[in-house]
Amino acid sequence: MEERSKNSIGRAVIAALGFFLQVAWIIFEVYKIHDYYPITSAIAKLISIIIVLRIYGRHTNAAIKIPWMVLLLVFPITGIILYILFIGRGSLYFTKKKFRNIIGQLSNKLNSDDKILKRLKKEDPGVYGQTYYISKTGGYPSYEGCEVEYYPEADEGIEAQKIELRKAEKFIFMEYHAIEDSVSFRKIEEILEEKAKEGVDVRILYDDMGSIGFIGKSFRERLAKKGIRCSVFNPMLPLLNVFMNNRDHRKITVIDGKVAFTGGYNIADRYFNINSPYGHWKDTGVMIKGKAVDSFTVMFLEMWYAINHKDMETEEVEDFINIFKVVYPNAKGIVHPYAENPLIEEQLAENIYLNIAKNAKDYLYIMTPYLLIDDNTNDELVAAAKRGVDVRIITPGIPDKKFVYSMTRSYYGALVRGGVRIYEYTPGFIHAKQHISDDDIAAVGTINMDYRSLYLHFENGVLLHGMDAIDDIKKDFIETLEASTEVTEKYHNTNRTTPMRITQCLLRFFAPLL
């Protein structure tokens, strides 16, 4: 395993080095032309101004715009090249087109019930606005008659998954950002191998960057011999591939169209505290039973078909969705799954978080491993606090990335001065990503409060309304709060040195580009 890890890390280094060398070579060649033909300087400045005006006119976050505008104006040639490579719409034209076609075909297969929206419009306009937005903009319907169980620890969630995996009769779909070929996965692999022998369609999809250092080609070959289909999303290659920045950060397990699991945890030992280098690893998840599982099936197939396009041509989607007709009559509330796609210019997840803050009346409780937010989010959280809402945020006490941790803490000051209370999870690293408000609405999923999750990654989550699981989420937050240290006062009037202020300002300025 150690040898595989070294090979995977070596491949990552080669891929990253190859990518940056190609970018550097392009910049070098352009500057060389610039030295021979001085007129290129004037042309570059003109083009940079045109691009800056174009960026300014786009309907996107100002925190994303400003760093690019500064880069283009200060370093025109470098800025133009990097903009074309990373932001220019044409660079991902065919990839975007492929995903649009797949999403268009799959989302039309989901059955929506407009009666839910009509009733919500009368009973709860705030929740209606959220569900309408997700349904009409995100393409995922809302559901009633679904059971939801919340797991305050990842090990509880994975044990429940094993129980449900053993019941599989038709198909098992698993999609994760990171899979580690170690204790936690091997136990699942035994079940998957057994199910594959029984004729169950077993598929695993993982992100290459997220799993690098954990697994590689030999892992896929081993699973294939056991009848388990395994695909890798967006392989790390030493090529000039802009799409490499868009990672699959989703965490989904779907079983027979009956049961779905999602949350913050991947399938690696640290998530279950088998081997955690950052103190206690706190993560959460949910199990969903009922018709809402269809949406998670579609999310998985969207990514699977993007890689295995022939499957889309030969398979009948109806074999996987709308096959489970059971409704749980005693189940309360509404379940609304959703997915974030960075190739579509709609910040669905960010707007869901903002809408929860806007509609909060009594309290808003947030768990997030990273807190790299823009002015809009900062303003909404502060506005909620100033109108009397109890806004509390829990972040890690022990970081997994010290650089990002420093950036996270740089956002505390403005929030606490606006009335937001901030806590750090003393026992270790908190990896849960969830919002809960007013005992009525909660969002649980894979989406961090940072630019990569909100703008660059493929993500997923589920919005819950009016159900018992929300009480469990609140109870877990309160218990986690008791194990955390409040740092509000510390950052209210913090005496930062001038170098520290400058460093944090620079970090925050370039955070959207990282």
Short mmCIF file of C-alpha atoms in Angstrom, two decimals:
data_model
loop_
_atom_site.label_atom_id
_atom_site.label_comp_id
_atom_site.label_asym_id
_atom_site.label_seq_id
_atom_site.Cartn_x
_atom_site.Cartn_y
_atom_site.Cartn_z
CA MET A 1 0.00 0.00 0.00
CA GLU A 2 2.88 2.37 0.83
CA GLU A 3 4.35 1.74 -2.64
CA ARG A 4 0.99 2.53 -4.29
CA SER A 5 0.78 5.73 -2.26
CA LYS A 6 4.23 6.82 -3.39
CA ASN A 7 3.38 6.07 -7.03
CA SER A 8 0.12 8.02 -6.80
CA ILE A 9 1.79 11.02 -5.18
CA GLY A 10 4.53 10.88 -7.81
CA ARG A 11 1.88 10.91 -10.54
CA ALA A 12 0.23 13.94 -8.92
CA VAL A 13 3.55 15.79 -8.76
CA ILE A 14 4.31 14.98 -12.41
CA ALA A 15 0.82 16.07 -13.50
CA ALA A 16 0.99 19.35 -11.57
CA LEU A 17 4.55 20.03 -12.71
CA GLY A 18 3.68 19.29 -16.33
CA PHE A 19 0.68 21.61 -16.18
CA PHE A 20 2.57 24.53 -14.64
CA LEU A 21 5.56 24.08 -16.95
CA GLN A 22 3.27 24.34 -19.97
CA VAL A 23 1.64 27.49 -18.59
CA ALA A 24 5.07 28.96 -17.82
CA TRP A 25 6.29 28.08 -21.32
CA ILE A 26 3.33 29.85 -22.94
CA ILE A 27 3.91 32.96 -20.81
CA PHE A 28 7.65 32.88 -21.59
CA GLU A 29 7.08 32.61 -25.35
CA VAL A 30 4.58 35.47 -25.33
CA TYR A 31 6.98 37.69 -23.39
CA LYS A 32 9.74 36.78 -25.86
CA ILE A 33 7.55 37.96 -28.73
CA HIS A 34 6.81 41.06 -26.69
CA ASP A 35 10.56 41.84 -26.50
CA TYR A 36 10.94 41.62 -30.28
CA TYR A 37 7.74 43.51 -31.09
CA PRO A 38 7.10 46.34 -28.58
CA ILE A 39 3.69 46.97 -30.14
CA THR A 40 2.50 43.80 -28.43
CA SER A 41 2.65 45.68 -25.12
CA ALA A 42 0.09 48.20 -26.32
CA ILE A 43 -2.05 45.43 -27.80
CA ALA A 44 -1.87 43.45 -24.53
CA LYS A 45 -2.92 46.49 -22.50
CA LEU A 46 -5.85 47.11 -24.84
CA ILE A 47 -6.96 43.48 -24.68
CA SER A 48 -6.60 43.45 -20.89
CA ILE A 49 -8.81 46.54 -20.61
CA ILE A 50 -11.43 44.91 -22.85
CA ILE A 51 -11.37 41.75 -20.72
CA VAL A 52 -11.58 43.81 -17.51
CA LEU A 53 -14.68 45.58 -18.85
CA ARG A 54 -16.13 42.21 -19.83
CA ILE A 55 -15.46 40.81 -16.35
CA TYR A 56 -16.96 43.90 -14.73
CA GLY A 57 -20.14 43.48 -16.76
CA ARG A 58 -20.60 39.82 -15.91
CA HIS A 59 -23.16 38.78 -13.30
CA THR A 60 -20.75 37.02 -10.99
CA ASN A 61 -19.37 37.49 -7.51
CA ALA A 62 -17.30 40.64 -6.97
CA ALA A 63 -14.82 38.64 -4.89
CA ILE A 64 -14.09 36.60 -8.02
CA LYS A 65 -13.97 39.62 -10.33
CA ILE A 66 -11.62 41.92 -8.44
CA PRO A 67 -8.49 39.70 -8.24
CA TRP A 68 -8.73 38.97 -11.96
CA MET A 69 -9.21 42.63 -12.79
CA VAL A 70 -6.16 43.61 -10.73
CA LEU A 71 -4.05 40.85 -12.27
CA LEU A 72 -5.03 41.89 -15.79
CA LEU A 73 -4.31 45.57 -15.21
CA VAL A 74 -1.00 45.09 -13.37
CA PHE A 75 0.36 42.19 -15.45
CA PRO A 76 -1.53 42.36 -18.77
CA ILE A 77 0.24 39.57 -20.68
CA THR A 78 0.29 37.08 -17.81
CA GLY A 79 -3.26 38.02 -16.85
CA ILE A 80 -4.60 37.52 -20.38
CA ILE A 81 -3.01 34.09 -20.72
CA LEU A 82 -4.21 32.89 -17.31
CA TYR A 83 -7.69 34.30 -17.92
CA ILE A 84 -8.02 32.50 -21.25
CA LEU A 85 -6.81 29.26 -19.68
CA PHE A 86 -8.87 29.33 -16.50
CA ILE A 87 -11.88 31.58 -17.04
CA GLY A 88 -12.49 31.95 -20.76
CA ARG A 89 -15.78 30.33 -21.68
CA GLY A 90 -14.40 28.70 -24.81
CA SER A 91 -11.85 26.64 -22.86
CA LEU A 92 -14.55 24.29 -21.53
CA TYR A 93 -17.08 24.61 -24.34
CA PHE A 94 -17.31 20.92 -25.23
CA THR A 95 -17.22 19.77 -21.61
CA LYS A 96 -20.04 22.15 -20.72
CA LYS A 97 -22.04 21.03 -23.74
CA LYS A 98 -21.64 17.37 -22.78
CA PHE A 99 -22.82 17.96 -19.22
CA ARG A 100 -25.76 20.12 -20.38
CA ASN A 101 -26.93 17.34 -22.69
CA ILE A 102 -26.63 14.69 -19.99
CA ILE A 103 -28.35 16.80 -17.33
CA GLY A 104 -31.12 17.75 -19.75
CA GLN A 105 -31.89 14.13 -20.54
CA LEU A 106 -31.70 12.89 -16.96
CA SER A 107 -33.55 15.67 -15.14
CA ASN A 108 -36.56 15.21 -17.41
CA LYS A 109 -36.92 11.69 -16.02
CA LEU A 110 -37.57 12.92 -12.48
CA ASN A 111 -41.21 13.12 -11.44
CA SER A 112 -42.11 16.42 -9.80
CA ASP A 113 -45.17 17.18 -7.70
CA ASP A 114 -46.26 20.80 -8.09
CA LYS A 115 -48.87 20.28 -5.35
CA ILE A 116 -46.06 20.49 -2.80
CA LEU A 117 -45.01 23.91 -4.08
CA LYS A 118 -48.59 25.19 -4.19
CA ARG A 119 -49.23 24.14 -0.60
CA LEU A 120 -45.92 25.59 0.63
CA LYS A 121 -46.69 28.90 -1.04
CA LYS A 122 -49.70 29.25 1.25
CA GLU A 123 -48.24 27.69 4.41
CA ASP A 124 -44.60 28.85 4.45
CA PRO A 125 -43.52 31.46 1.86
CA GLY A 126 -39.88 31.32 3.01
CA VAL A 127 -39.51 27.58 2.48
CA TYR A 128 -41.58 27.87 -0.70
CA GLY A 129 -39.01 30.28 -2.11
CA GLN A 130 -36.20 27.82 -1.40
CA THR A 131 -37.97 24.79 -2.85
CA TYR A 132 -39.18 26.74 -5.89
CA TYR A 133 -35.64 27.95 -6.54
CA ILE A 134 -34.11 24.45 -6.31
CA SER A 135 -36.88 22.93 -8.44
CA LYS A 136 -36.93 25.48 -11.22
CA THR A 137 -33.26 26.50 -11.28
CA GLY A 138 -31.53 23.33 -10.11
CA GLY A 139 -33.89 20.90 -11.82
CA TYR A 140 -34.42 18.72 -8.75
CA PRO A 141 -37.97 18.33 -7.35
CA SER A 142 -39.08 18.30 -3.72
CA TYR A 143 -40.52 15.16 -2.14
CA GLU A 144 -42.88 14.15 0.66
CA GLY A 145 -43.33 10.77 2.32
CA CYS A 146 -39.61 10.16 2.80
CA GLU A 147 -37.80 8.93 5.89
CA VAL A 148 -34.59 10.68 6.96
CA GLU A 149 -32.15 9.53 9.61
CA TYR A 150 -29.30 11.75 10.78
CA TYR A 151 -25.92 10.44 11.89
CA PRO A 152 -23.88 12.74 14.16
CA GLU A 153 -20.72 10.71 13.56
CA ALA A 154 -19.37 9.24 10.33
CA ASP A 155 -18.79 5.80 11.83
CA GLU A 156 -22.51 5.56 12.62
CA GLY A 157 -23.32 6.51 9.04
CA ILE A 158 -20.95 3.97 7.50
CA GLU A 159 -22.29 1.16 9.70
CA ALA A 160 -25.82 1.98 8.54
CA GLN A 161 -24.55 1.93 4.94
CA LYS A 162 -23.14 -1.56 5.40
CA ILE A 163 -26.50 -2.81 6.67
CA GLU A 164 -28.31 -1.38 3.64
CA LEU A 165 -25.62 -2.54 1.19
CA ARG A 166 -26.19 -6.13 2.32
CA LYS A 167 -29.86 -5.76 1.33
CA ALA A 168 -29.09 -4.70 -2.27
CA GLU A 169 -30.84 -6.68 -5.02
CA LYS A 170 -30.54 -4.58 -8.20
CA PHE A 171 -27.83 -1.93 -8.09
CA ILE A 172 -25.33 -0.12 -5.89
CA PHE A 173 -23.95 3.26 -6.97
CA MET A 174 -21.17 4.86 -4.92
CA GLU A 175 -19.58 8.24 -5.72
CA TYR A 176 -16.91 9.78 -3.49
CA HIS A 177 -14.29 12.48 -3.65
CA ALA A 178 -11.79 10.29 -1.81
CA ILE A 179 -11.52 6.53 -1.36
CA GLU A 180 -8.66 4.99 0.57
CA ASP A 181 -7.70 1.35 0.04
CA SER A 182 -7.53 0.57 3.74
CA VAL A 183 -9.55 -0.74 6.68
CA SER A 184 -12.73 1.28 6.13
CA PHE A 185 -13.07 0.48 2.43
CA ARG A 186 -11.99 -3.16 2.65
CA LYS A 187 -15.00 -3.94 4.85
CA ILE A 188 -17.28 -2.38 2.24
CA GLU A 189 -15.43 -4.12 -0.59
CA GLU A 190 -16.25 -7.51 0.90
CA ILE A 191 -19.96 -6.68 0.75
CA LEU A 192 -19.70 -5.27 -2.78
CA GLU A 193 -17.86 -8.38 -4.00
CA GLU A 194 -20.55 -10.61 -2.54
CA LYS A 195 -23.31 -8.53 -4.15
CA ALA A 196 -21.57 -8.50 -7.53
CA LYS A 197 -21.48 -12.32 -7.42
CA GLU A 198 -25.25 -12.26 -6.82
CA GLY A 199 -25.71 -10.25 -10.02
CA VAL A 200 -26.13 -6.80 -8.48
CA ASP A 201 -24.91 -3.95 -10.71
CA VAL A 202 -22.14 -2.43 -8.57
CA ARG A 203 -20.46 0.82 -9.65
CA ILE A 204 -17.92 3.03 -7.93
CA LEU A 205 -16.89 6.51 -9.04
CA TYR A 206 -14.11 8.49 -7.38
CA ASP A 207 -12.27 11.73 -7.99
CA ASP A 208 -8.65 11.27 -9.02
CA MET A 209 -7.24 14.28 -7.17
CA GLY A 210 -9.21 13.52 -4.01
CA SER A 211 -8.04 9.90 -3.99
CA ILE A 212 -4.47 10.44 -5.15
CA GLY A 213 -2.04 8.88 -2.73
CA PHE A 214 -4.77 6.43 -1.70
CA ILE A 215 -5.62 4.38 -4.81
CA GLY A 216 -4.71 4.01 -8.46
CA LYS A 217 -4.98 1.80 -11.53
CA SER A 218 -4.32 -1.43 -9.62
CA PHE A 219 -7.30 -0.63 -7.38
CA ARG A 220 -9.64 -0.38 -10.37
CA GLU A 221 -8.21 -3.57 -11.88
CA ARG A 222 -8.73 -5.47 -8.63
CA LEU A 223 -12.36 -4.37 -8.40
CA ALA A 224 -12.96 -5.22 -12.06
CA LYS A 225 -11.86 -8.82 -11.42
CA LYS A 226 -14.52 -8.97 -8.72
CA GLY A 227 -17.25 -7.74 -11.05
CA ILE A 228 -17.28 -4.21 -9.64
CA ARG A 229 -17.22 -1.44 -12.22
CA CYS A 230 -14.98 1.42 -11.16
CA SER A 231 -14.34 4.73 -12.95
CA VAL A 232 -12.14 7.68 -12.12
CA PHE A 233 -13.37 11.24 -12.59
CA ASN A 234 -11.11 13.79 -14.26
CA PRO A 235 -7.73 11.98 -14.15
CA MET A 236 -4.67 14.01 -13.20
CA LEU A 237 -2.58 14.28 -16.37
CA PRO A 238 0.52 16.38 -17.18
CA LEU A 239 -1.46 18.23 -19.84
CA LEU A 240 -2.86 21.74 -20.17
CA ASN A 241 -6.33 20.79 -19.01
CA VAL A 242 -8.37 23.60 -17.45
CA PHE A 243 -11.06 21.14 -16.37
CA MET A 244 -8.51 19.66 -13.93
CA ASN A 245 -9.51 22.43 -11.51
CA ASN A 246 -13.10 21.15 -11.34
CA ARG A 247 -13.23 18.19 -8.99
CA ASP A 248 -15.97 15.75 -8.02
CA HIS A 249 -16.50 16.54 -4.33
CA ARG A 250 -19.78 14.63 -4.01
CA LYS A 251 -20.44 11.84 -1.51
CA ILE A 252 -23.31 9.60 -2.58
CA THR A 253 -24.37 5.99 -2.10
CA VAL A 254 -27.58 4.78 -3.75
CA ILE A 255 -29.01 1.30 -3.25
CA ASP A 256 -31.77 -0.10 -5.50
CA GLY A 257 -33.38 3.34 -5.79
CA LYS A 258 -34.71 2.76 -2.27
CA VAL A 259 -32.02 4.19 -0.01
CA ALA A 260 -29.46 6.99 -0.38
CA PHE A 261 -26.66 8.21 1.86
CA THR A 262 -24.87 11.54 1.73
CA GLY A 263 -22.95 13.83 4.04
CA GLY A 264 -19.45 15.08 4.65
CA TYR A 265 -17.49 11.85 4.91
CA ASN A 266 -15.48 10.01 2.26
CA ILE A 267 -14.45 6.35 2.46
CA ALA A 268 -11.08 6.74 4.17
CA ASP A 269 -9.89 5.78 7.64
CA ARG A 270 -9.48 9.30 9.03
CA TYR A 271 -13.20 10.03 8.59
CA PHE A 272 -14.05 7.20 10.98
CA ASN A 273 -11.26 7.96 13.47
CA ILE A 274 -9.47 4.72 12.62
CA ASN A 275 -6.41 6.81 11.90
CA SER A 276 -6.96 10.54 12.39
CA PRO A 277 -3.92 12.85 12.59
CA TYR A 278 -6.04 15.88 13.54
CA GLY A 279 -7.58 14.83 16.82
CA HIS A 280 -11.19 13.64 16.73
CA TRP A 281 -12.57 13.85 13.19
CA LYS A 282 -16.15 15.11 13.45
CA ASP A 283 -18.31 14.36 10.43
CA THR A 284 -22.00 13.80 9.78
CA GLY A 285 -24.38 12.23 7.29
CA VAL A 286 -27.97 11.34 6.49
CA MET A 287 -29.82 8.30 5.21
CA ILE A 288 -32.85 8.95 3.00
CA LYS A 289 -35.53 6.43 2.11
CA GLY A 290 -38.31 7.07 -0.38
CA LYS A 291 -38.85 8.74 -3.73
CA ALA A 292 -36.23 11.44 -3.08
CA VAL A 293 -33.60 8.75 -3.72
CA ASP A 294 -34.29 9.17 -7.45
CA SER A 295 -32.57 12.55 -7.39
CA PHE A 296 -29.40 11.03 -5.94
CA THR A 297 -29.51 8.33 -8.61
CA VAL A 298 -29.67 11.02 -11.29
CA MET A 299 -26.75 12.87 -9.68
CA PHE A 300 -24.64 9.72 -9.84
CA LEU A 301 -25.64 8.88 -13.41
CA GLU A 302 -24.85 12.45 -14.50
CA MET A 303 -21.21 11.94 -13.52
CA TRP A 304 -21.05 8.30 -14.59
CA TYR A 305 -22.35 9.00 -18.09
CA ALA A 306 -19.96 11.94 -18.46
CA ILE A 307 -17.14 9.38 -18.20
CA ASN A 308 -18.85 6.30 -19.65
CA HIS A 309 -20.86 7.84 -22.47
CA LYS A 310 -21.55 4.49 -24.15
CA ASP A 311 -23.55 3.42 -21.10
CA MET A 312 -25.92 6.31 -21.70
CA GLU A 313 -26.51 5.08 -25.25
CA THR A 314 -27.17 1.48 -24.23
CA GLU A 315 -28.91 1.76 -20.86
CA GLU A 316 -32.49 2.64 -20.04
CA VAL A 317 -32.50 5.28 -17.30
CA GLU A 318 -35.92 4.03 -16.26
CA ASP A 319 -34.19 0.88 -14.99
CA PHE A 320 -32.73 2.97 -12.18
CA ILE A 321 -35.28 5.66 -11.34
CA ASN A 322 -39.04 5.77 -10.66
CA ILE A 323 -38.89 2.07 -9.74
CA PHE A 324 -39.52 2.48 -6.03
CA LYS A 325 -43.10 3.57 -5.44
CA VAL A 326 -43.30 3.15 -1.66
CA VAL A 327 -44.35 6.21 0.33
CA TYR A 328 -43.82 6.36 4.07
CA PRO A 329 -47.22 7.68 5.26
CA ASN A 330 -46.00 8.60 8.74
CA ALA A 331 -43.00 10.53 7.45
CA LYS A 332 -43.27 14.26 8.07
CA GLY A 333 -41.86 17.19 6.14
CA ILE A 334 -40.15 17.73 2.84
CA VAL A 335 -36.89 16.40 1.42
CA HIS A 336 -35.24 18.36 -1.37
CA PRO A 337 -31.97 16.98 -2.81
CA TYR A 338 -29.82 19.27 -4.95
CA ALA A 339 -26.52 19.26 -6.81
CA GLU A 340 -23.96 21.93 -7.65
CA ASN A 341 -22.40 21.94 -11.13
CA PRO A 342 -19.53 24.42 -11.68
CA LEU A 343 -20.03 24.33 -15.45
CA ILE A 344 -23.41 26.02 -15.07
CA GLU A 345 -23.34 29.72 -14.20
CA GLU A 346 -25.68 29.47 -11.22
CA GLN A 347 -24.34 29.34 -7.68
CA LEU A 348 -27.12 27.09 -6.44
CA ALA A 349 -25.50 25.97 -3.18
CA GLU A 350 -24.36 29.45 -2.22
CA ASN A 351 -27.83 30.86 -2.81
CA ILE A 352 -29.39 28.10 -0.71
CA TYR A 353 -27.10 29.05 2.18
CA LEU A 354 -27.86 32.76 1.68
CA ASN A 355 -31.60 32.13 1.60
CA ILE A 356 -31.46 30.21 4.88
CA ALA A 357 -29.69 33.20 6.46
CA LYS A 358 -32.17 35.68 4.98
CA ASN A 359 -35.19 33.77 6.28
CA ALA A 360 -33.79 32.97 9.75
CA LYS A 361 -35.89 34.43 12.58
CA ASP A 362 -34.74 32.79 15.82
CA TYR A 363 -31.38 31.12 15.19
CA LEU A 364 -28.93 30.02 12.51
CA TYR A 365 -26.34 27.36 13.40
CA ILE A 366 -23.53 26.45 11.01
CA MET A 367 -20.82 23.79 10.96
CA THR A 368 -18.07 24.15 8.35
CA PRO A 369 -14.44 23.04 8.09
CA TYR A 370 -13.47 26.14 6.11
CA LEU A 371 -14.80 29.68 6.29
CA LEU A 372 -13.65 31.59 3.22
CA ILE A 373 -16.63 33.78 2.42
CA ASP A 374 -17.43 36.72 0.17
CA ASP A 375 -18.99 40.02 1.18
CA ASN A 376 -22.51 38.82 0.34
CA THR A 377 -22.31 35.93 2.79
CA ASN A 378 -20.62 38.06 5.44
CA ASP A 379 -23.31 40.73 5.09
CA GLU A 380 -26.19 38.22 5.29
CA LEU A 381 -24.79 36.59 8.43
CA VAL A 382 -24.17 39.96 10.08
CA ALA A 383 -27.59 41.26 9.01
CA ALA A 384 -29.23 38.20 10.59
CA ALA A 385 -27.31 38.76 13.84
CA LYS A 386 -28.23 42.45 13.90
CA ARG A 387 -31.94 41.69 13.61
CA GLY A 388 -31.74 39.47 16.68
CA VAL A 389 -31.04 36.06 15.14
CA ASP A 390 -28.68 33.89 17.20
CA VAL A 391 -25.97 33.17 14.60
CA ARG A 392 -23.29 30.69 15.64
CA ILE A 393 -20.56 29.05 13.56
CA ILE A 394 -18.37 26.10 14.55
CA THR A 395 -15.03 25.65 12.76
CA PRO A 396 -12.15 23.24 13.50
CA GLY A 397 -9.95 23.51 16.56
CA ILE A 398 -7.20 21.47 14.90
CA PRO A 399 -6.75 22.24 11.18
CA ASP A 400 -6.01 19.80 8.38
CA LYS A 401 -4.52 22.63 6.29
CA LYS A 402 -2.75 25.31 8.33
CA PHE A 403 -2.63 27.75 5.41
CA VAL A 404 -6.40 27.57 4.87
CA TYR A 405 -6.94 27.67 8.65
CA SER A 406 -5.11 30.99 8.79
CA MET A 407 -7.36 32.28 6.02
CA THR A 408 -10.47 31.01 7.85
CA ARG A 409 -9.49 32.88 11.01
CA SER A 410 -8.92 36.07 9.01
CA TYR A 411 -12.70 36.22 8.42
CA TYR A 412 -13.61 36.04 12.12
CA GLY A 413 -13.11 39.72 12.96
CA ALA A 414 -15.75 41.22 10.66
CA LEU A 415 -18.26 38.55 11.64
CA VAL A 416 -17.89 38.81 15.42
CA ARG A 417 -17.97 42.61 15.31
CA GLY A 418 -21.30 42.23 13.51
CA GLY A 419 -22.73 40.02 16.26
CA VAL A 420 -21.92 36.52 14.97
CA ARG A 421 -20.58 34.09 17.59
CA ILE A 422 -17.74 31.79 16.51
CA TYR A 423 -16.53 28.58 18.13
CA GLU A 424 -13.64 26.22 17.41
CA TYR A 425 -14.11 22.48 17.92
CA THR A 426 -11.61 21.74 20.69
CA PRO A 427 -11.26 17.92 20.30
CA GLY A 428 -10.06 18.14 16.70
CA PHE A 429 -11.16 18.70 13.12
CA ILE A 430 -14.77 19.34 12.19
CA HIS A 431 -15.53 18.28 8.63
CA ALA A 432 -19.35 18.48 8.75
CA LYS A 433 -21.04 20.90 6.36
CA GLN A 434 -24.49 21.91 7.51
CA HIS A 435 -26.84 24.79 8.23
CA ILE A 436 -29.85 24.58 10.56
CA SER A 437 -32.37 27.30 11.37
CA ASP A 438 -35.45 27.83 13.53
CA ASP A 439 -36.14 24.12 14.23
CA ASP A 440 -37.64 24.05 10.75
CA ILE A 441 -35.05 23.88 7.99
CA ALA A 442 -31.61 22.33 7.54
CA ALA A 443 -29.09 21.77 4.76
CA VAL A 444 -26.71 18.80 4.99
CA GLY A 445 -24.21 17.73 2.37
CA THR A 446 -20.73 18.10 0.92
CA ILE A 447 -20.56 21.86 0.44
CA ASN A 448 -17.98 23.84 2.39
CA MET A 449 -18.23 27.58 2.91
CA ASP A 450 -15.31 28.32 0.60
CA TYR A 451 -14.77 29.33 -3.00
CA ARG A 452 -13.71 25.90 -4.24
CA SER A 453 -16.92 24.22 -3.07
CA LEU A 454 -19.19 27.06 -4.12
CA TYR A 455 -17.62 27.83 -7.51
CA LEU A 456 -15.31 25.04 -8.72
CA HIS A 457 -16.45 21.64 -7.48
CA PHE A 458 -19.27 19.26 -8.32
CA GLU A 459 -21.17 19.04 -5.03
CA ASN A 460 -24.41 17.74 -3.57
CA GLY A 461 -26.66 18.33 -0.60
CA VAL A 462 -30.18 17.93 0.72
CA LEU A 463 -32.56 20.51 2.15
CA LEU A 464 -34.80 19.25 4.95
CA HIS A 465 -37.99 20.94 6.17
CA GLY A 466 -40.38 20.18 9.02
CA MET A 467 -39.13 16.75 10.12
CA ASP A 468 -37.77 15.01 13.21
CA ALA A 469 -34.27 14.73 11.74
CA ILE A 470 -33.92 18.49 12.17
CA ASP A 471 -34.30 18.07 15.94
CA ASP A 472 -31.46 15.54 15.82
CA ILE A 473 -29.26 17.94 13.85
CA LYS A 474 -29.90 20.71 16.37
CA LYS A 475 -29.19 18.40 19.31
CA ASP A 476 -25.89 17.41 17.72
CA PHE A 477 -24.96 21.05 17.15
CA ILE A 478 -25.60 21.91 20.81
CA GLU A 479 -23.53 18.93 21.96
CA THR A 480 -20.72 19.89 19.58
CA LEU A 481 -20.95 23.47 20.85
CA GLU A 482 -20.37 22.25 24.40
CA ALA A 483 -17.17 20.56 23.23
CA SER A 484 -15.99 23.74 21.49
CA THR A 485 -14.24 26.92 22.62
CA GLU A 486 -15.85 30.27 21.89
CA VAL A 487 -13.36 32.64 20.26
CA THR A 488 -15.78 35.53 19.69
CA GLU A 489 -14.25 37.86 22.27
CA LYS A 490 -10.71 37.01 21.18
CA TYR A 491 -11.38 38.24 17.66
CA HIS A 492 -13.70 41.12 18.56
CA ASN A 493 -10.90 43.59 19.23
CA THR A 494 -7.92 41.57 18.18
CA ASN A 495 -4.56 43.34 18.31
CA ARG A 496 -3.07 42.17 15.05
CA THR A 497 0.39 43.32 14.07
CA THR A 498 0.80 45.29 10.85
CA PRO A 499 2.57 42.40 9.04
CA MET A 500 -0.24 40.05 10.12
CA ARG A 501 -2.90 42.44 8.82
CA ILE A 502 -1.11 42.77 5.48
CA THR A 503 -0.65 38.99 5.19
CA GLN A 504 -4.30 38.26 5.98
CA CYS A 505 -5.48 40.93 3.53
CA LEU A 506 -3.38 39.37 0.77
CA LEU A 507 -4.62 35.88 1.63
CA ARG A 508 -8.23 37.00 1.53
CA PHE A 509 -7.69 38.96 -1.68
CA PHE A 510 -6.40 35.92 -3.54
CA ALA A 511 -8.65 33.36 -1.79
CA PRO A 512 -11.09 33.22 -4.77
CA LEU A 513 -8.21 32.23 -7.06
CA LEU A 514 -6.85 29.41 -4.86
#
